[in-house]
mmCIF file of C-alpha atoms and ligand atoms in Angstrom:
data_model
loop_
_atom_site.group_PDB
_atom_site.id
_atom_site.type_symbol
_atom_site.label_atom_id
_atom_site.label_comp_id
_atom_site.label_asym_id
_atom_site.label_seq_id
_atom_site.Cartn_x
_atom_site.Cartn_y
_atom_site.Cartn_z
ATOM 1 C CA MET A 761 152.374 229.037 235.850
ATOM 2 C CA LYS A 762 152.629 225.385 237.613
ATOM 3 C CA LEU A 763 152.143 224.805 241.640
ATOM 4 C CA VAL A 764 152.323 221.679 243.197
ATOM 5 C CA PHE A 765 149.555 221.451 246.049
ATOM 6 C CA ALA A 766 151.107 219.543 248.954
ATOM 7 C CA THR A 767 147.762 217.470 249.754
ATOM 8 C CA ASN A 768 146.948 213.809 250.066
ATOM 9 C CA ASN A 769 143.452 214.796 250.102
ATOM 10 C CA LYS A 770 141.775 214.323 246.529
ATOM 11 C CA ASN A 771 138.671 216.158 247.357
ATOM 12 C CA LYS A 772 140.853 219.350 248.373
ATOM 13 C CA ILE A 773 142.711 219.190 244.734
ATOM 14 C CA LYS A 774 139.158 218.844 242.979
ATOM 15 C CA GLU A 775 137.816 221.773 244.628
ATOM 16 C CA ILE A 776 140.937 223.699 244.021
ATOM 17 C CA GLN A 777 141.510 222.852 240.679
ATOM 18 C CA SER A 778 137.914 223.763 240.082
ATOM 19 C CA ALA A 779 138.341 227.374 241.802
ATOM 20 C CA ILE A 780 141.480 228.194 239.908
ATOM 21 C CA LEU A 781 139.630 227.131 236.644
ATOM 22 C CA GLY A 782 142.664 227.189 234.290
ATOM 23 C CA LYS A 783 144.472 230.125 235.490
ATOM 24 C CA MET A 784 147.509 227.914 237.040
ATOM 25 C CA GLU A 785 148.314 224.443 236.578
ATOM 26 C CA ILE A 786 148.016 222.529 239.531
ATOM 27 C CA LEU A 787 150.537 219.515 240.332
ATOM 28 C CA SER A 788 149.197 216.489 242.827
ATOM 29 C CA LEU A 789 152.129 214.622 244.641
ATOM 30 C CA ALA A 790 151.621 211.790 242.459
ATOM 31 C CA GLU A 791 152.441 213.848 239.306
ATOM 32 C CA ILE A 792 155.672 214.654 241.164
ATOM 33 C CA GLY A 793 156.567 211.174 242.297
ATOM 34 C CA PHE A 794 155.701 211.475 245.835
ATOM 35 C CA SER A 795 153.613 209.063 247.979
ATOM 36 C CA GLY A 796 154.494 209.390 251.585
ATOM 37 C CA GLU A 797 152.924 210.815 254.429
ATOM 38 C CA ILE A 798 153.306 214.580 254.654
ATOM 39 C CA PRO A 799 153.727 215.473 258.878
ATOM 40 C CA GLU A 800 151.764 217.953 260.354
ATOM 41 C CA ASP A 801 153.301 217.688 264.084
ATOM 42 C CA TYR A 802 151.659 221.138 265.464
ATOM 43 C CA ASP A 803 148.974 222.652 267.018
ATOM 44 C CA THR A 804 148.015 225.571 265.234
ATOM 45 C CA LEU A 805 146.944 225.508 261.544
ATOM 46 C CA GLU A 806 149.139 228.017 260.147
ATOM 47 C CA GLU A 807 152.584 226.056 261.457
ATOM 48 C CA ASN A 808 151.035 222.589 259.893
ATOM 49 C CA ALA A 809 150.036 223.698 256.698
ATOM 50 C CA LEU A 810 154.180 225.567 256.536
ATOM 51 C CA GLN A 811 155.281 222.328 257.302
ATOM 52 C CA LYS A 812 153.383 220.356 254.811
ATOM 53 C CA ALA A 813 154.583 222.964 251.933
ATOM 54 C CA THR A 814 158.503 223.225 253.089
ATOM 55 C CA HIS A 815 158.517 219.447 253.481
ATOM 56 C CA ILE A 816 157.440 219.161 249.505
ATOM 57 C CA ALA A 817 159.069 222.296 248.405
ATOM 58 C CA THR A 818 162.444 221.785 249.889
ATOM 59 C CA ARG A 819 162.691 217.840 248.847
ATOM 60 C CA PHE A 820 161.371 218.799 244.963
ATOM 61 C CA ASN A 821 162.708 222.255 244.600
ATOM 62 C CA VAL A 822 159.313 223.602 243.549
ATOM 63 C CA ASN A 823 156.990 226.383 244.474
ATOM 64 C CA CYS A 824 154.546 224.713 246.519
ATOM 65 C CA PHE A 825 151.422 225.464 248.381
ATOM 66 C CA ALA A 826 149.760 223.391 251.314
ATOM 67 C CA ASP A 827 146.397 223.901 253.356
ATOM 68 C CA ASP A 828 145.395 223.132 256.608
ATOM 69 C CA THR A 829 141.993 223.385 257.564
ATOM 70 C CA GLY A 830 139.909 222.974 261.002
ATOM 71 C CA LEU A 831 136.405 223.208 262.157
ATOM 72 C CA GLU A 832 136.106 225.166 264.934
ATOM 73 C CA ILE A 833 132.603 224.998 267.334
ATOM 74 C CA GLU A 834 131.859 227.600 269.759
ATOM 75 C CA ALA A 835 129.666 225.060 272.280
ATOM 76 C CA LEU A 836 132.905 223.035 271.861
ATOM 77 C CA GLN A 837 135.462 225.650 272.527
ATOM 78 C CA GLY A 838 136.639 225.447 269.656
ATOM 79 C CA ARG A 839 137.315 222.096 269.083
ATOM 80 C CA PRO A 840 137.992 219.876 266.676
ATOM 81 C CA GLY A 841 139.714 223.187 265.283
ATOM 82 C CA VAL A 842 143.480 222.154 264.585
ATOM 83 C CA TYR A 843 142.763 218.345 265.279
ATOM 84 C CA SER A 844 139.617 217.856 263.189
ATOM 85 C CA ALA A 845 140.975 215.019 260.776
ATOM 86 C CA ARG A 846 141.833 212.986 264.147
ATOM 87 C CA TYR A 847 138.686 213.817 266.428
ATOM 88 C CA ALA A 848 137.178 210.720 267.027
ATOM 89 C CA GLY A 849 140.836 208.957 267.200
ATOM 90 C CA SER A 850 144.053 208.383 264.866
ATOM 91 C CA GLN A 851 142.070 206.195 262.770
ATOM 92 C CA ALA A 852 138.789 207.909 262.787
ATOM 93 C CA SER A 853 136.881 208.338 259.424
ATOM 94 C CA ALA A 854 134.894 211.079 258.374
ATOM 95 C CA GLU A 855 131.916 209.376 259.736
ATOM 96 C CA ASN A 856 133.072 208.524 263.140
ATOM 97 C CA ASN A 857 134.289 212.416 263.423
ATOM 98 C CA MET A 858 130.630 213.846 262.316
ATOM 99 C CA GLU A 859 129.213 211.175 264.932
ATOM 100 C CA LYS A 860 131.626 212.708 267.955
ATOM 101 C CA VAL A 861 130.361 216.198 267.089
ATOM 102 C CA LEU A 862 126.751 215.136 267.007
ATOM 103 C CA ARG A 863 126.853 213.193 270.396
ATOM 104 C CA GLU A 864 128.994 216.302 271.871
ATOM 105 C CA LEU A 865 126.378 218.898 270.638
ATOM 106 C CA LYS A 866 123.295 216.484 271.801
ATOM 107 C CA GLY A 867 120.924 219.048 273.435
ATOM 108 C CA GLU A 868 123.078 221.916 272.755
ATOM 109 C CA SER A 869 121.072 224.950 271.035
ATOM 110 C CA ASN A 870 124.427 227.098 270.128
ATOM 111 C CA ARG A 871 125.354 225.640 267.033
ATOM 112 C CA LYS A 872 127.305 228.327 265.981
ATOM 113 C CA ALA A 873 130.566 226.958 263.937
ATOM 114 C CA LEU A 874 133.104 228.211 261.486
ATOM 115 C CA PHE A 875 135.288 226.618 258.868
ATOM 116 C CA ARG A 876 138.953 227.866 258.894
ATOM 117 C CA THR A 877 141.403 227.432 255.912
ATOM 118 C CA VAL A 878 145.067 228.068 256.037
ATOM 119 C CA ILE A 879 147.367 228.227 253.166
ATOM 120 C CA SER A 880 150.965 228.256 253.222
ATOM 121 C CA LEU A 881 152.967 229.365 249.847
ATOM 122 C CA LYS A 882 156.204 228.915 249.243
ATOM 123 C CA TYR A 883 156.911 230.903 245.814
ATOM 124 C CA ASN A 884 160.718 231.324 244.842
ATOM 125 C CA GLN A 885 161.887 230.287 248.721
ATOM 126 C CA GLN A 886 159.625 233.113 250.391
ATOM 127 C CA ASP A 887 156.628 232.607 252.505
ATOM 128 C CA TYR A 888 153.119 233.543 252.223
ATOM 129 C CA PHE A 889 149.777 232.867 253.854
ATOM 130 C CA PHE A 890 146.215 233.080 252.796
ATOM 131 C CA GLU A 891 143.078 232.665 255.075
ATOM 132 C CA GLY A 892 139.623 231.462 254.408
ATOM 133 C CA ILE A 893 136.731 231.554 257.099
ATOM 134 C CA VAL A 894 133.045 230.725 256.411
ATOM 135 C CA GLN A 895 130.588 231.004 259.713
ATOM 136 C CA GLY A 896 127.557 228.510 259.692
ATOM 137 C CA GLN A 897 125.498 225.692 262.010
ATOM 138 C CA ILE A 898 126.276 222.602 263.032
ATOM 139 C CA LEU A 899 122.916 220.676 261.668
ATOM 140 C CA GLU A 900 121.080 218.241 264.292
ATOM 141 C CA SER A 901 121.944 215.438 261.672
ATOM 142 C CA LYS A 902 123.718 214.628 258.160
ATOM 143 C CA THR A 903 122.172 215.907 255.220
ATOM 144 C CA GLY A 904 123.649 215.498 251.631
ATOM 145 C CA ASP A 905 126.261 213.350 249.558
ATOM 146 C CA GLU A 906 128.381 215.684 247.953
ATOM 147 C CA GLY A 907 131.732 217.129 249.438
ATOM 148 C CA PHE A 908 134.148 215.352 252.112
ATOM 149 C CA GLY A 909 134.614 215.777 255.688
ATOM 150 C CA TYR A 910 132.523 217.670 257.844
ATOM 151 C CA ASP A 911 130.395 218.799 255.029
ATOM 152 C CA PRO A 912 127.177 216.755 255.581
ATOM 153 C CA ILE A 913 126.777 218.472 259.157
ATOM 154 C CA PHE A 914 127.644 222.254 258.275
ATOM 155 C CA GLN A 915 125.388 224.676 256.743
ATOM 156 C CA PRO A 916 126.989 227.948 255.844
ATOM 157 C CA ASP A 917 125.444 231.147 257.315
ATOM 158 C CA GLY A 918 122.546 232.831 254.487
ATOM 159 C CA PHE A 919 122.143 229.045 252.990
ATOM 160 C CA CYS A 920 119.489 226.572 254.004
ATOM 161 C CA GLN A 921 121.624 223.596 252.388
ATOM 162 C CA SER A 922 124.353 221.913 253.987
ATOM 163 C CA PHE A 923 127.864 221.871 251.808
ATOM 164 C CA ALA A 924 126.850 218.261 251.065
ATOM 165 C CA GLU A 925 124.186 219.688 249.239
ATOM 166 C CA MET A 926 126.182 222.115 247.118
ATOM 167 C CA SER A 927 128.166 221.674 243.963
ATOM 168 C CA ILE A 928 131.616 221.868 243.991
ATOM 169 C CA ALA A 929 131.225 225.402 242.312
ATOM 170 C CA GLN A 930 128.840 226.318 244.680
ATOM 171 C CA LYS A 931 130.958 225.549 247.785
ATOM 172 C CA ASN A 932 133.719 227.388 246.334
ATOM 173 C CA LYS A 933 131.951 230.493 245.799
ATOM 174 C CA ILE A 934 131.470 230.832 249.619
ATOM 175 C CA SER A 935 133.698 228.354 251.121
ATOM 176 C CA HIS A 936 136.790 229.100 253.603
ATOM 177 C CA ARG A 937 138.877 227.185 251.163
ATOM 178 C CA GLY A 938 137.473 229.031 248.195
ATOM 179 C CA LEU A 939 138.236 232.313 249.755
ATOM 180 C CA ALA A 940 141.636 231.681 250.683
ATOM 181 C CA VAL A 941 142.798 230.242 247.279
ATOM 182 C CA LYS A 942 140.929 233.444 245.557
ATOM 183 C CA ARG A 943 143.432 235.073 247.714
ATOM 184 C CA LEU A 944 146.164 233.263 246.920
ATOM 185 C CA VAL A 945 145.541 233.623 243.201
ATOM 186 C CA GLN A 946 144.756 237.204 243.490
ATOM 187 C CA PHE A 947 148.326 237.665 245.139
ATOM 188 C CA LEU A 948 150.144 235.803 242.211
ATOM 189 C CA GLU A 949 148.423 237.965 239.749
ATOM 190 C CA ASP A 950 148.718 241.371 241.677
ATOM 191 C CA GLU A 951 152.169 241.141 243.468
ATOM 192 C CA ILE A 952 154.198 238.525 241.665
ATOM 193 C CA THR A 953 153.403 238.676 238.024
ATOM 194 C CA GLY A 954 152.059 242.195 237.683
ATOM 195 C CA SER A 955 149.968 240.988 235.417
ATOM 196 C CA PRO A 956 146.849 238.134 235.236
ATOM 197 C CA VAL A 957 148.612 234.866 235.469
ATOM 198 C CA GLN A 958 148.610 233.070 232.397
HETATM 199 P P1 ITT B 2357 146.279 216.736 253.808
HETATM 200 O O1 ITT B 2357 146.739 217.416 254.985
HETATM 201 O O2 ITT B 2357 147.098 216.143 253.336
HETATM 202 O O3 ITT B 2357 145.887 218.203 252.708
HETATM 203 P P2 ITT B 2357 143.622 216.518 255.175
HETATM 204 O O4 ITT B 2357 142.347 215.620 255.186
HETATM 205 O O5 ITT B 2357 144.617 215.452 256.522
HETATM 206 O O6 ITT B 2357 144.725 216.254 254.291
HETATM 207 P P3 ITT B 2357 143.484 218.886 256.947
HETATM 208 O O7 ITT B 2357 144.414 218.154 258.224
HETATM 209 O O8 ITT B 2357 143.269 220.346 256.504
HETATM 210 O O9 ITT B 2357 143.456 217.945 255.316
HETATM 211 O O10 ITT B 2357 141.722 218.724 257.340
HETATM 212 C C1 ITT B 2357 141.410 218.159 258.771
HETATM 213 C C2 ITT B 2357 140.063 217.889 258.720
HETATM 214 O O11 ITT B 2357 139.190 218.773 258.248
HETATM 215 C C3 ITT B 2357 139.883 216.593 257.850
HETATM 216 O O12 ITT B 2357 139.224 215.540 258.585
HETATM 217 C C4 ITT B 2357 138.588 216.940 256.713
HETATM 218 O O13 ITT B 2357 138.121 215.725 256.323
HETATM 219 C C5 ITT B 2357 138.138 217.983 257.333
HETATM 220 N N1 ITT B 2357 137.853 218.790 256.275
HETATM 221 C C6 ITT B 2357 138.832 219.882 255.626
HETATM 222 N N2 ITT B 2357 138.515 220.608 254.978
HETATM 223 C C7 ITT B 2357 137.016 220.452 254.812
HETATM 224 C C8 ITT B 2357 135.811 220.795 253.981
HETATM 225 O O14 ITT B 2357 135.848 221.690 253.322
HETATM 226 N N3 ITT B 2357 134.712 220.353 254.392
HETATM 227 C C9 ITT B 2357 134.764 219.521 255.024
HETATM 228 N N4 ITT B 2357 135.465 218.859 256.217
HETATM 229 C C10 ITT B 2357 136.821 219.385 255.839
#
Protein backbone atom coordinates (compact mmCIF):
# COMPACT_ATOMS: atom_id res chain seq x y z
CA MET A 1 0.00 0.00 0.00
CA LYS A 2 1.22 3.50 -0.86
CA LEU A 3 0.29 6.58 1.12
CA VAL A 4 1.48 10.14 0.66
CA PHE A 5 2.54 11.95 3.83
CA ALA A 6 1.62 15.63 3.40
CA THR A 7 4.39 17.27 5.40
CA ASN A 8 7.35 19.55 4.78
CA ASN A 9 8.98 18.35 8.01
CA LYS A 10 11.70 15.78 7.22
CA ASN A 11 11.93 14.70 10.87
CA LYS A 12 8.28 13.69 10.86
CA ILE A 13 8.87 11.57 7.75
CA LYS A 14 11.84 9.82 9.39
CA GLU A 15 9.82 9.07 12.52
CA ILE A 16 6.82 7.77 10.61
CA GLN A 17 8.90 5.63 8.26
CA SER A 18 10.60 4.09 11.28
CA ALA A 19 7.22 3.51 13.04
CA ILE A 20 5.63 1.89 10.00
CA LEU A 21 8.66 -0.32 9.36
CA GLY A 22 7.89 -1.43 5.83
CA LYS A 23 4.17 -2.15 6.39
CA MET A 24 3.34 0.57 3.88
CA GLU A 25 5.23 2.67 1.40
CA ILE A 26 5.23 6.28 2.52
CA LEU A 27 5.75 8.80 -0.28
CA SER A 28 7.06 12.26 0.53
CA LEU A 29 5.82 15.42 -1.18
CA ALA A 30 9.10 15.60 -3.13
CA GLU A 31 8.46 12.09 -4.47
CA ILE A 32 5.11 13.15 -5.93
CA GLY A 33 6.57 16.38 -7.32
CA PHE A 34 5.13 18.91 -4.85
CA SER A 35 7.43 21.58 -3.49
CA GLY A 36 5.14 24.37 -2.27
CA GLU A 37 3.89 25.39 1.13
CA ILE A 38 0.87 23.59 2.54
CA PRO A 39 -1.70 25.92 4.11
CA GLU A 40 -2.36 25.65 7.84
CA ASP A 41 -4.95 28.34 8.57
CA TYR A 42 -7.03 27.04 11.47
CA ASP A 43 -7.05 27.15 15.26
CA THR A 44 -7.35 23.44 15.93
CA LEU A 45 -5.03 20.52 15.20
CA GLU A 46 -7.91 18.59 13.62
CA GLU A 47 -8.79 21.34 11.13
CA ASN A 48 -5.15 21.98 10.22
CA ALA A 49 -4.40 18.28 9.73
CA LEU A 50 -7.50 17.95 7.52
CA GLN A 51 -6.57 21.06 5.54
CA LYS A 52 -3.04 19.74 4.87
CA ALA A 53 -4.25 16.28 3.84
CA THR A 54 -7.05 17.70 1.66
CA HIS A 55 -4.69 20.12 -0.08
CA ILE A 56 -2.56 17.24 -1.37
CA ALA A 57 -5.25 14.57 -1.83
CA THR A 58 -7.35 16.80 -4.09
CA ARG A 59 -4.41 18.08 -6.17
CA PHE A 60 -2.86 14.68 -6.80
CA ASN A 61 -5.86 12.37 -6.40
CA VAL A 62 -3.98 10.14 -3.95
CA ASN A 63 -4.58 8.51 -0.60
CA CYS A 64 -2.84 10.78 1.80
CA PHE A 65 -2.41 11.73 5.45
CA ALA A 66 -1.13 14.74 7.39
CA ASP A 67 -0.09 15.28 11.00
CA ASP A 68 -0.64 18.41 13.07
CA THR A 69 1.04 18.49 16.45
CA GLY A 70 1.04 20.84 19.43
CA LEU A 71 2.78 21.10 22.79
CA GLU A 72 0.28 22.05 25.52
CA ILE A 73 1.75 23.41 28.75
CA GLU A 74 -0.53 23.46 31.80
CA ALA A 75 0.97 26.54 33.50
CA LEU A 76 0.63 28.44 30.19
CA GLN A 77 -3.07 27.58 29.85
CA GLY A 78 -2.32 25.13 27.04
CA ARG A 79 0.03 27.35 25.03
CA PRO A 80 1.77 27.06 22.59
CA GLY A 81 -0.71 24.36 21.45
CA VAL A 82 -1.80 24.70 17.85
CA TYR A 83 0.62 27.67 17.50
CA SER A 84 3.70 25.60 18.44
CA ALA A 85 5.52 26.14 15.13
CA ARG A 86 5.36 29.94 15.29
CA TYR A 87 5.34 30.46 19.06
CA ALA A 88 8.24 32.96 19.11
CA GLY A 89 7.18 34.63 15.82
CA SER A 90 6.46 33.78 12.19
CA GLN A 91 10.14 33.08 11.36
CA ALA A 92 10.95 31.46 14.72
CA SER A 93 13.40 28.56 14.92
CA ALA A 94 13.01 25.64 17.31
CA GLU A 95 15.68 27.29 19.48
CA ASN A 96 13.68 30.55 19.63
CA ASN A 97 10.50 28.65 20.52
CA MET A 98 12.18 26.65 23.30
CA GLU A 99 13.83 29.79 24.73
CA LYS A 100 10.43 31.49 24.89
CA VAL A 101 8.88 28.53 26.72
CA LEU A 102 11.79 28.32 29.20
CA ARG A 103 11.57 32.07 29.83
CA GLU A 104 7.83 31.92 30.46
CA LEU A 105 8.25 28.99 32.86
CA LYS A 106 11.14 30.50 34.82
CA GLY A 107 10.43 29.96 38.53
CA GLU A 108 7.27 27.96 37.75
CA SER A 109 7.04 24.70 39.69
CA ASN A 110 4.17 23.25 37.62
CA ARG A 111 6.07 21.90 34.57
CA LYS A 112 3.26 19.60 33.34
CA ALA A 113 2.85 19.42 29.56
CA LEU A 114 1.64 17.13 26.84
CA PHE A 115 2.26 16.61 23.15
CA ARG A 116 -0.81 15.92 21.03
CA THR A 117 -0.74 14.71 17.42
CA VAL A 118 -3.78 14.50 15.20
CA ILE A 119 -3.43 12.57 11.95
CA SER A 120 -5.99 13.21 9.23
CA LEU A 121 -6.24 10.38 6.70
CA LYS A 122 -7.94 10.82 3.32
CA TYR A 123 -8.57 7.29 2.16
CA ASN A 124 -10.75 6.60 -0.89
CA GLN A 125 -12.37 10.04 -0.50
CA GLN A 126 -13.29 9.41 3.15
CA ASP A 127 -11.88 11.25 6.19
CA TYR A 128 -10.51 9.51 9.29
CA PHE A 129 -8.72 10.94 12.33
CA PHE A 130 -6.23 9.36 14.74
CA GLU A 131 -4.91 10.98 17.91
CA GLY A 132 -1.89 10.34 20.08
CA ILE A 133 -1.02 12.03 23.40
CA VAL A 134 2.02 11.76 25.64
CA GLN A 135 2.15 13.40 29.07
CA GLY A 136 5.35 14.76 30.53
CA GLN A 137 7.26 17.68 32.04
CA ILE A 138 9.10 20.69 30.65
CA LEU A 139 12.73 20.51 31.77
CA GLU A 140 14.60 23.50 33.27
CA SER A 141 17.02 23.55 30.32
CA LYS A 142 17.62 21.91 26.93
CA THR A 143 18.97 18.37 27.13
CA GLY A 144 20.05 16.07 24.28
CA ASP A 145 20.80 16.41 20.55
CA GLU A 146 18.41 13.95 18.90
CA GLY A 147 14.88 14.59 17.64
CA PHE A 148 13.58 18.00 16.63
CA GLY A 149 11.36 20.88 17.66
CA TYR A 150 10.69 20.95 21.41
CA ASP A 151 12.24 17.51 22.08
CA PRO A 152 15.23 18.83 24.11
CA ILE A 153 12.92 20.38 26.75
CA PHE A 154 10.29 17.61 27.00
CA GLN A 155 10.67 14.62 29.33
CA PRO A 156 7.90 12.02 29.03
CA ASP A 157 6.43 10.73 32.31
CA GLY A 158 8.12 7.56 33.57
CA PHE A 159 11.47 8.38 31.92
CA CYS A 160 14.51 10.34 33.07
CA GLN A 161 15.61 11.32 29.54
CA SER A 162 14.25 14.03 27.29
CA PHE A 163 12.88 13.03 23.87
CA ALA A 164 16.12 14.48 22.44
CA GLU A 165 18.11 11.85 24.37
CA MET A 166 16.15 8.98 22.80
CA SER A 167 16.58 7.18 19.49
CA ILE A 168 13.76 7.46 16.95
CA ALA A 169 12.68 3.90 17.82
CA GLN A 170 12.56 4.65 21.57
CA LYS A 171 10.64 7.89 21.02
CA ASN A 172 8.16 6.19 18.66
CA LYS A 173 7.31 3.55 21.29
CA ILE A 174 5.84 6.15 23.64
CA SER A 175 5.34 9.36 21.68
CA HIS A 176 2.23 11.22 20.58
CA ARG A 177 3.14 10.59 16.91
CA GLY A 178 4.12 6.95 17.51
CA LEU A 179 0.74 6.30 19.13
CA ALA A 180 -1.26 8.11 16.43
CA VAL A 181 0.58 6.20 13.67
CA LYS A 182 0.00 2.89 15.44
CA ARG A 183 -3.74 3.68 15.37
CA LEU A 184 -3.56 4.64 11.69
CA VAL A 185 -1.86 1.34 10.77
CA GLN A 186 -4.25 -0.68 12.95
CA PHE A 187 -7.20 1.00 11.24
CA LEU A 188 -5.91 0.27 7.75
CA GLU A 189 -5.27 -3.35 8.72
CA ASP A 190 -8.55 -4.03 10.56
CA GLU A 191 -11.19 -1.85 8.96
CA ILE A 192 -10.16 -1.54 5.35
CA THR A 193 -8.11 -4.48 4.20
CA GLY A 194 -9.45 -6.99 6.73
CA SER A 195 -5.99 -8.49 6.80
CA PRO A 196 -2.49 -7.31 7.63
CA VAL A 197 -1.39 -4.50 5.34
CA GLN A 198 0.99 -5.90 2.74
P1 LIG B 1 4.13 20.17 8.60
O1 LIG B 1 3.00 21.10 8.95
O2 LIG B 1 4.69 20.41 7.23
O3 LIG B 1 3.81 18.73 8.85
P2 LIG B 1 5.44 21.45 10.88
O4 LIG B 1 6.84 21.36 11.43
O5 LIG B 1 4.91 22.82 10.55
O6 LIG B 1 5.37 20.48 9.61
P3 LIG B 1 3.43 21.10 12.96
O7 LIG B 1 2.69 22.34 12.57
O8 LIG B 1 2.63 19.88 13.25
O9 LIG B 1 4.48 20.69 11.85
O10 LIG B 1 4.41 21.30 14.19
C1 LIG B 1 4.20 22.26 15.17
C2 LIG B 1 5.47 22.52 15.93
O11 LIG B 1 5.65 21.51 16.89
C3 LIG B 1 6.76 22.59 15.11
O12 LIG B 1 7.53 23.67 15.64
C4 LIG B 1 7.47 21.31 15.40
O13 LIG B 1 8.87 21.46 15.43
C5 LIG B 1 6.94 20.95 16.79
N1 LIG B 1 6.81 19.49 16.89
C6 LIG B 1 5.99 18.70 16.17
N2 LIG B 1 6.18 17.40 16.49
C7 LIG B 1 7.15 17.39 17.45
C8 LIG B 1 7.80 16.38 18.16
O14 LIG B 1 7.52 15.09 17.94
N3 LIG B 1 8.73 16.72 19.05
C9 LIG B 1 9.05 18.00 19.27
N4 LIG B 1 8.50 19.03 18.63
C10 LIG B 1 7.55 18.74 17.72
